[in-house]
Coordinates of C-alpha atoms and ligand atoms in Angstrom, one line a residue:
M3 CA 15.1 -10.2 -25.4
A4 CA 14.0 -10.7 -21.8
Q5 CA 15.6 -8.4 -19.2
A6 CA 18.0 -10.1 -16.8
Q7 CA 16.6 -10.3 -13.3
K8 CA 17.9 -7.5 -11.1
R9 CA 19.6 -8.2 -7.8
A10 CA 19.5 -6.1 -4.7
L11 CA 21.3 -6.4 -1.3
I12 CA 19.6 -4.7 1.7
T13 CA 21.3 -4.1 5.0
G14 CA 18.9 -3.6 7.8
I15 CA 16.6 -6.4 6.4
T16 CA 15.2 -7.1 9.9
G17 CA 14.1 -3.4 10.4
Q18 CA 10.9 -1.6 9.5
D19 CA 12.1 -0.2 6.2
G20 CA 14.0 -3.4 5.2
T21 CA 10.9 -5.5 5.2
Y22 CA 8.8 -3.0 3.2
L23 CA 11.6 -2.4 0.7
A24 CA 12.1 -6.2 0.2
E25 CA 8.4 -6.6 -0.5
L26 CA 8.5 -3.8 -3.0
L27 CA 11.6 -5.2 -4.8
L28 CA 10.1 -8.7 -4.8
S29 CA 6.9 -7.3 -6.4
K30 CA 9.2 -5.9 -9.2
N31 CA 10.8 -9.4 -9.7
Y32 CA 14.2 -8.6 -8.1
Q33 CA 16.3 -11.3 -6.5
V34 CA 16.6 -9.9 -3.0
Y35 CA 19.4 -10.6 -0.5
G36 CA 19.2 -9.4 3.1
L37 CA 22.3 -8.9 5.3
I38 CA 21.7 -10.4 8.7
R39 CA 24.0 -10.1 11.7
G40 CA 24.7 -12.2 14.7
Q41 CA 24.9 -16.0 15.2
N42 CA 21.3 -16.3 16.3
N43 CA 19.5 -13.1 15.3
P44 CA 16.1 -13.0 17.1
K45 CA 14.5 -11.4 14.1
R46 CA 15.6 -14.1 11.6
A47 CA 12.5 -16.2 12.0
M48 CA 10.2 -13.1 11.5
V49 CA 12.0 -12.3 8.2
E50 CA 12.0 -15.9 7.0
Q51 CA 8.2 -16.1 7.7
L52 CA 7.3 -12.7 6.2
L53 CA 9.8 -12.8 3.3
P54 CA 10.5 -16.4 2.3
A55 CA 11.9 -15.4 -1.1
V56 CA 14.6 -13.2 0.5
E57 CA 18.0 -14.9 0.8
L58 CA 19.7 -14.0 4.1
V59 CA 23.4 -13.5 4.0
E60 CA 25.5 -13.2 7.2
G61 CA 27.4 -10.0 7.7
D62 CA 27.8 -7.0 10.0
L63 CA 28.4 -3.3 9.2
S64 CA 31.2 -3.4 11.7
D65 CA 33.0 -6.1 9.8
M66 CA 34.5 -5.0 6.5
G67 CA 35.5 -8.5 5.4
S68 CA 31.9 -9.7 5.8
L69 CA 30.6 -6.8 3.6
V70 CA 33.2 -7.6 0.9
A71 CA 32.2 -11.3 1.0
A72 CA 28.4 -10.4 0.9
L73 CA 28.9 -8.2 -2.2
E74 CA 31.1 -10.8 -3.9
Y75 CA 28.4 -13.5 -3.3
C76 CA 25.3 -11.4 -4.2
Q77 CA 26.7 -9.4 -7.1
P78 CA 23.9 -6.9 -6.6
D79 CA 22.9 -4.2 -9.1
E80 CA 21.5 -2.2 -6.2
V81 CA 22.7 -1.9 -2.6
Y82 CA 20.4 -0.3 0.0
N83 CA 22.2 0.7 3.2
L84 CA 19.4 0.7 5.8
G85 CA 21.3 -0.9 8.6
A86 CA 22.1 1.4 11.6
I87 CA 21.8 2.0 15.3
S88 CA 18.7 4.1 14.5
F89 CA 17.3 5.0 17.9
V90 CA 18.4 8.6 18.7
A91 CA 18.0 8.1 22.5
L92 CA 20.3 5.0 22.5
S93 CA 22.9 7.0 20.5
F94 CA 23.4 9.3 23.5
K95 CA 24.1 6.2 25.7
Q96 CA 26.3 4.4 23.1
P97 CA 27.8 7.2 21.0
E98 CA 30.9 5.2 20.0
L99 CA 28.9 2.2 18.8
T100 CA 26.6 4.5 16.9
G101 CA 29.6 6.2 15.2
D102 CA 30.9 2.7 14.3
I103 CA 27.8 1.2 12.8
T104 CA 25.7 4.2 11.6
G105 CA 28.7 6.3 10.5
L106 CA 31.7 4.1 9.6
G107 CA 29.4 1.2 8.5
A108 CA 28.4 3.3 5.5
L109 CA 32.0 3.9 4.6
R110 CA 32.9 0.2 4.9
L111 CA 30.1 -0.6 2.5
L112 CA 31.2 2.1 0.0
E113 CA 34.7 0.8 0.2
A114 CA 33.5 -2.8 -0.3
I115 CA 31.6 -1.6 -3.4
R116 CA 34.8 0.2 -4.7
I117 CA 36.8 -3.0 -4.2
I118 CA 34.3 -5.5 -5.6
D119 CA 32.7 -3.4 -8.4
G120 CA 36.2 -2.2 -9.3
G121 CA 35.1 0.9 -11.2
K122 CA 32.7 -1.0 -13.4
G123 CA 29.8 1.2 -12.2
K124 CA 27.5 -1.8 -11.9
M125 CA 26.5 -1.5 -8.2
R126 CA 24.2 1.4 -7.4
F127 CA 24.1 2.6 -3.7
Y128 CA 21.4 4.1 -1.5
Q129 CA 22.3 5.7 1.8
A130 CA 19.6 6.1 4.4
S131 CA 20.1 9.7 5.4
T132 CA 17.7 11.4 7.8
S133 CA 16.0 14.6 8.8
E134 CA 17.9 14.4 12.1
L135 CA 20.8 16.0 10.1
Y136 CA 18.9 19.3 10.3
G137 CA 18.7 19.1 14.1
K138 CA 18.7 22.7 15.3
V139 CA 16.9 23.7 12.2
R140 CA 18.2 26.7 10.2
E141 CA 15.1 27.2 8.1
T142 CA 11.6 25.8 7.8
P143 CA 10.6 23.8 5.9
Q144 CA 13.9 21.9 5.3
N145 CA 15.1 21.0 1.8
E146 CA 18.2 19.4 0.2
L147 CA 20.1 22.7 0.5
T148 CA 19.2 23.5 4.1
P149 CA 22.4 23.4 6.2
F150 CA 22.9 20.5 8.7
H151 CA 23.2 21.0 12.4
P152 CA 22.7 17.6 14.0
R153 CA 21.8 17.4 17.7
S154 CA 22.6 13.8 18.6
P155 CA 25.4 11.3 18.2
Y156 CA 23.1 9.5 15.8
G157 CA 22.7 12.7 13.7
V158 CA 26.4 13.3 13.7
A159 CA 27.1 9.7 12.6
K160 CA 24.5 10.1 9.8
A161 CA 26.2 13.3 8.7
Y162 CA 29.5 11.4 8.3
A163 CA 27.7 8.7 6.3
H164 CA 25.9 11.3 4.2
Y165 CA 29.1 13.2 3.3
M166 CA 31.0 10.0 2.6
T167 CA 28.3 8.9 0.2
V168 CA 28.6 12.2 -1.6
N169 CA 32.4 12.0 -1.6
Y170 CA 32.4 8.5 -3.1
R171 CA 30.0 9.7 -5.8
E172 CA 32.2 12.6 -6.6
S173 CA 35.6 10.8 -6.2
Y174 CA 34.9 7.4 -7.8
G175 CA 31.9 8.0 -9.9
I176 CA 29.8 5.5 -7.9
H177 CA 26.0 5.8 -8.6
A178 CA 25.4 6.7 -4.9
S179 CA 22.3 8.6 -3.7
C180 CA 21.2 9.8 -0.2
G181 CA 17.5 9.8 0.7
I182 CA 17.0 12.5 3.4
L183 CA 14.0 10.9 4.9
F184 CA 11.7 12.4 7.5
N185 CA 10.1 10.2 10.1
H186 CA 8.2 7.3 8.7
E187 CA 6.2 4.8 10.7
S188 CA 4.0 1.7 10.3
P189 CA 2.5 -1.2 12.2
R190 CA 6.0 -2.7 11.9
R191 CA 7.8 0.3 13.6
G192 CA 10.0 -0.7 16.6
H193 CA 8.3 -0.2 20.0
E194 CA 11.0 2.2 21.2
F195 CA 9.9 5.0 18.8
V196 CA 7.2 7.4 20.0
T197 CA 4.4 6.6 17.5
R198 CA 4.5 2.8 18.1
K199 CA 5.0 3.3 21.9
V200 CA 1.8 5.4 21.9
T201 CA -0.3 3.2 19.6
S202 CA 0.7 -0.1 21.4
M203 CA 0.1 1.4 24.8
V204 CA -3.2 3.0 23.8
A205 CA -4.3 -0.5 22.6
R206 CA -3.3 -1.9 26.0
I207 CA -5.1 0.8 27.9
K208 CA -8.3 0.1 25.8
L209 CA -8.0 -3.6 26.7
G210 CA -7.5 -2.8 30.4
L211 CA -3.9 -4.1 30.4
Q212 CA -2.2 -0.8 31.3
K213 CA -3.2 2.5 32.9
E214 CA -0.7 5.1 31.8
I215 CA 1.8 6.0 29.0
P216 CA 5.1 7.5 30.3
L217 CA 6.5 10.0 27.8
G218 CA 9.3 12.5 27.5
N219 CA 9.1 15.8 25.6
L220 CA 5.5 16.4 24.6
D221 CA 6.4 19.6 22.7
S222 CA 8.2 17.8 19.8
K223 CA 6.9 18.1 16.3
R224 CA 7.6 15.7 13.5
D225 CA 6.8 15.3 9.8
W226 CA 5.4 11.7 10.0
G227 CA 4.7 9.6 6.9
F228 CA 4.0 5.9 6.1
A229 CA 7.1 3.7 5.6
G230 CA 5.4 1.8 2.8
D231 CA 5.2 5.1 0.8
Y232 CA 8.8 6.0 1.5
V233 CA 10.5 2.8 0.3
K234 CA 9.1 3.6 -3.2
G235 CA 11.1 6.8 -3.1
M236 CA 14.3 4.9 -2.2
W237 CA 13.8 2.6 -5.2
L238 CA 13.0 5.5 -7.6
M239 CA 16.3 7.3 -6.6
L240 CA 18.3 4.3 -7.8
Q241 CA 16.4 4.2 -11.1
Q242 CA 17.6 7.7 -12.2
D243 CA 20.3 8.1 -14.8
E244 CA 22.2 10.4 -12.4
P245 CA 22.7 9.9 -8.6
D246 CA 21.6 12.7 -6.4
D247 CA 20.2 13.5 -2.9
Y248 CA 16.4 13.9 -2.2
V249 CA 14.2 14.9 0.7
L250 CA 11.2 12.5 1.3
A251 CA 8.6 14.1 3.6
T252 CA 4.9 14.8 3.8
G253 CA 5.4 18.6 4.1
E254 CA 3.2 18.6 7.3
T255 CA 4.2 18.6 10.9
H256 CA 2.3 17.3 13.9
S257 CA 2.9 17.4 17.6
I258 CA 3.0 14.5 20.1
K259 CA -0.2 15.9 21.5
E260 CA -1.9 15.5 18.1
L261 CA -0.5 12.0 17.9
L262 CA -2.2 11.3 21.3
D263 CA -5.4 12.9 20.2
V264 CA -5.8 10.7 17.1
A265 CA -4.6 7.5 18.8
F266 CA -6.9 7.8 21.8
K267 CA -9.8 8.9 19.7
E268 CA -9.5 5.7 17.6
V269 CA -10.3 3.6 20.7
G270 CA -13.1 6.0 21.8
I271 CA -11.2 8.0 24.5
E272 CA -11.6 11.8 24.0
D273 CA -9.8 13.0 27.2
W274 CA -6.4 11.3 27.7
S275 CA -5.0 13.8 30.3
E276 CA -5.1 11.2 33.1
S277 CA -3.5 8.5 30.9
V278 CA -0.3 10.3 30.0
K279 CA 2.6 11.1 32.4
Q280 CA 5.7 13.0 31.7
D281 CA 8.7 10.9 32.7
P282 CA 12.2 12.5 32.8
R283 CA 13.8 9.1 31.8
F284 CA 12.5 9.8 28.3
M285 CA 13.9 13.3 27.9
R286 CA 17.0 13.7 25.7
P287 CA 20.2 15.8 26.5
A288 CA 19.5 17.8 23.3
E289 CA 16.4 17.8 21.2
V290 CA 15.2 18.4 17.7
D291 CA 12.0 20.3 18.3
L292 CA 10.5 20.9 14.9
L293 CA 10.9 19.0 11.7
I294 CA 9.0 19.7 8.5
G295 CA 10.3 18.7 5.1
D296 CA 9.9 20.1 1.6
P297 CA 9.7 17.2 -0.8
T298 CA 9.3 19.4 -4.0
K299 CA 12.4 18.0 -5.7
A300 CA 11.4 14.4 -5.1
K301 CA 8.0 15.2 -6.6
K302 CA 9.4 17.0 -9.6
V303 CA 12.3 14.6 -10.5
L304 CA 11.1 11.2 -9.1
G305 CA 7.4 11.7 -9.4
W306 CA 7.2 10.6 -5.7
Q307 CA 4.8 11.8 -3.1
S308 CA 3.6 10.7 0.3
E309 CA 0.2 9.0 -0.1
T310 CA -0.9 8.3 3.5
S311 CA -2.3 11.0 5.7
F312 CA -1.1 11.4 9.4
E313 CA -4.6 10.4 10.6
E314 CA -4.7 7.3 8.3
L315 CA -1.3 6.3 9.5
I316 CA -2.0 6.5 13.2
K317 CA -5.3 4.8 12.9
M318 CA -3.7 2.0 10.9
M319 CA -1.1 1.6 13.7
V320 CA -3.7 1.6 16.5
K321 CA -5.8 -1.0 14.6
G322 CA -2.8 -3.2 14.1
D323 CA -1.8 -3.0 17.8
L324 CA -5.4 -3.7 19.0
E325 CA -5.3 -6.9 16.9
L326 CA -1.9 -7.9 18.2
E327 CA -2.7 -7.3 21.8
S328 CA -6.1 -9.1 21.5
Q329 CA -4.4 -12.1 19.9
K330 CA -1.9 -12.2 22.8
L331 CA -4.8 -12.1 25.3
A332 CA -6.7 -14.9 23.5
K333 CA -3.6 -17.3 23.8
Ligands
NAP29 P1 15.2 0.0 12.3 O1 13.9 -0.6 12.2 O2 15.8 0.4 13.6 O3 16.3 -1.1 11.6 C1 17.6 -0.9 11.8 C2 18.3 -2.1 11.1 O4 19.7 -2.0 11.2 C3 18.0 -3.5 11.7 O5 17.7 -4.4 10.7 C4 19.2 -3.9 12.5 O6 19.4 -5.3 12.5 C5 20.3 -3.3 11.5 N1 21.6 -3.2 12.2 C6 21.9 -2.7 13.4 N2 23.2 -2.9 13.7 C7 23.7 -3.5 12.6 C8 25.0 -4.0 12.3 N3 26.0 -3.9 13.2 N4 25.2 -4.6 11.1 C9 24.2 -4.7 10.2 N5 22.9 -4.3 10.5 C10 22.7 -3.7 11.6 O7 15.3 1.2 11.3 P2 14.3 1.7 10.1 O8 13.3 2.6 10.8 O9 13.9 0.5 9.3 O10 15.2 2.7 9.3 C11 16.1 2.2 8.3 C12 17.2 3.2 8.0 O11 16.7 4.5 7.7 C13 18.1 3.4 9.3 O12 19.4 3.6 8.8 C14 17.6 4.7 9.9 O13 18.6 5.3 10.6 C15 17.2 5.4 8.6 N6 16.1 6.4 8.8 C16 14.9 6.0 9.4 C17 13.8 6.9 9.5 C18 12.5 6.5 10.0 O14 11.7 7.4 10.4 N7 12.2 5.2 10.1 C19 14.0 8.2 9.0 C20 15.2 8.6 8.4 C21 16.3 7.6 8.3 P3 19.2 -6.1 13.9 O15 17.8 -6.6 13.8 O16 20.2 -7.2 13.8 O17 19.5 -5.2 15.0
G4F30 O1 10.0 8.5 17.7 P1 11.3 9.1 18.1 O2 12.2 8.3 19.0 O3 12.0 9.4 16.7 P2 13.2 10.4 16.3 O4 14.0 10.8 17.4 O5 12.5 11.6 15.6 O6 14.0 9.5 15.3 C1 13.4 8.8 14.3 O7 13.3 9.6 13.1 C2 14.5 10.0 12.5 C3 14.1 10.9 11.3 O8 14.0 12.2 11.7 C4 15.3 8.8 12.1 F1 16.4 9.2 11.5 C5 15.6 8.0 13.3 O9 16.3 6.8 12.9 C6 14.3 7.5 14.0 O10 13.6 6.7 13.1 O11 11.1 10.5 18.8 C7 10.3 11.5 18.2 C8 10.1 12.6 19.2 C9 11.4 13.1 19.8 O12 11.4 14.5 19.9 C10 11.3 12.5 21.2 O13 12.0 13.3 22.2 O14 9.3 12.2 20.2 C11 9.8 12.6 21.5 N1 9.4 11.7 22.5 C12 8.7 12.1 23.6 N2 8.5 11.1 24.4 C13 9.7 10.4 22.7 C14 9.1 10.0 23.9 N3 10.3 9.6 21.9 C15 10.4 8.3 22.3 N4 11.1 7.4 21.5 N5 9.9 7.8 23.5 C16 9.2 8.7 24.3 O15 8.7 8.3 25.4

């Protein structure tokens, strides 16, 4: 007998991960719904063009009723909670909003599942947890058992969402899993994040449109992977018989200086010292200096591993930005 088509609801459909995950699920023949907020969301057209097969459903993580209605309408087998205020720097400026959307938003969605699924155990849940939970790291590399010490309102909000997900799993038997994902990037990454800021500005410098890149803390180190690889891990978590929490990471860390080396080299510039300025506006009140993840459990249980190297990732992003900036110039 043919298997019924699976249904998935993604919050954060307009974000980087939302689009890659939707593509993956569509390739697996899912019926995909995307939660979209606002009465005239500026990213709606982008999603409609890139993902015409995705049905957009209005809703907001701050509005419980809209989440209940979305679940009732979509009747999903899988719910991926990717929606969040996800920019750490913004979370210092708007901590209450971050707590509401990034923290309480997850609780509202879990409650909505509890109400709509009514203990049937049909709706599986994925929570987008983060390496920001480790903050002031207690051990290196970080794994699923490393204690959390978040260093930003974003990290604290994500800790609340993480523990709520674990609590709903243990209290109500919901198939709810947390992916503790280290930084993952792509040509679709928002321009506010450091990789995309660098690759887009390097492209503009190459084309003579800009002279300098203003940056904050150049000493940070991150475990950077490719978003297209990471969404496969999210899906794998929800295919397991038992829900659980997993670290997804490359197991390598690189500095902002290495990021600059690779990006500038890709456009033929070896010495970038005159093209980068430290700007206090981009420093944070507290910082996570060093992140490096241990993805052993994900490899062993899910068979997942990161497939794209740091160099391949940054080169891919610079190439994408050169194309974009050149197209804009040609108009
Ligand atoms: P992103 O590009 O910043 O996307 C965030 C999404 O959240 C957007 O679609 C945004 O929609 C949505 N959103 C914001 N406020 C909302 C609200 N009130 N109601 C519903 N949706 C709302 O983030 P991403 O990089 O794709 O990351 C996806 C998730 O993984 C996030 O939860 C992030 O915190 C987490 N994460 C990311 C990384 C990473 O390195 N990328 C690592 C670990 C964890 P609008 O377009 O309407 O604003
Ligand atoms: O690219 P970032 O803004 O990413 P951050 O703070 O690591 O957060 C991202 O990854 C998390 C996973 O660990 C996600 F949970 C989160 O949602 C988000 O996707 O900054 C990376 C590093 C930081 O140490 C920052 O201080 O780069 C440093 N940095 C230095 N100059 C800068 C800049 N970051 C930004 N955004 N802009 C700068 O000019």
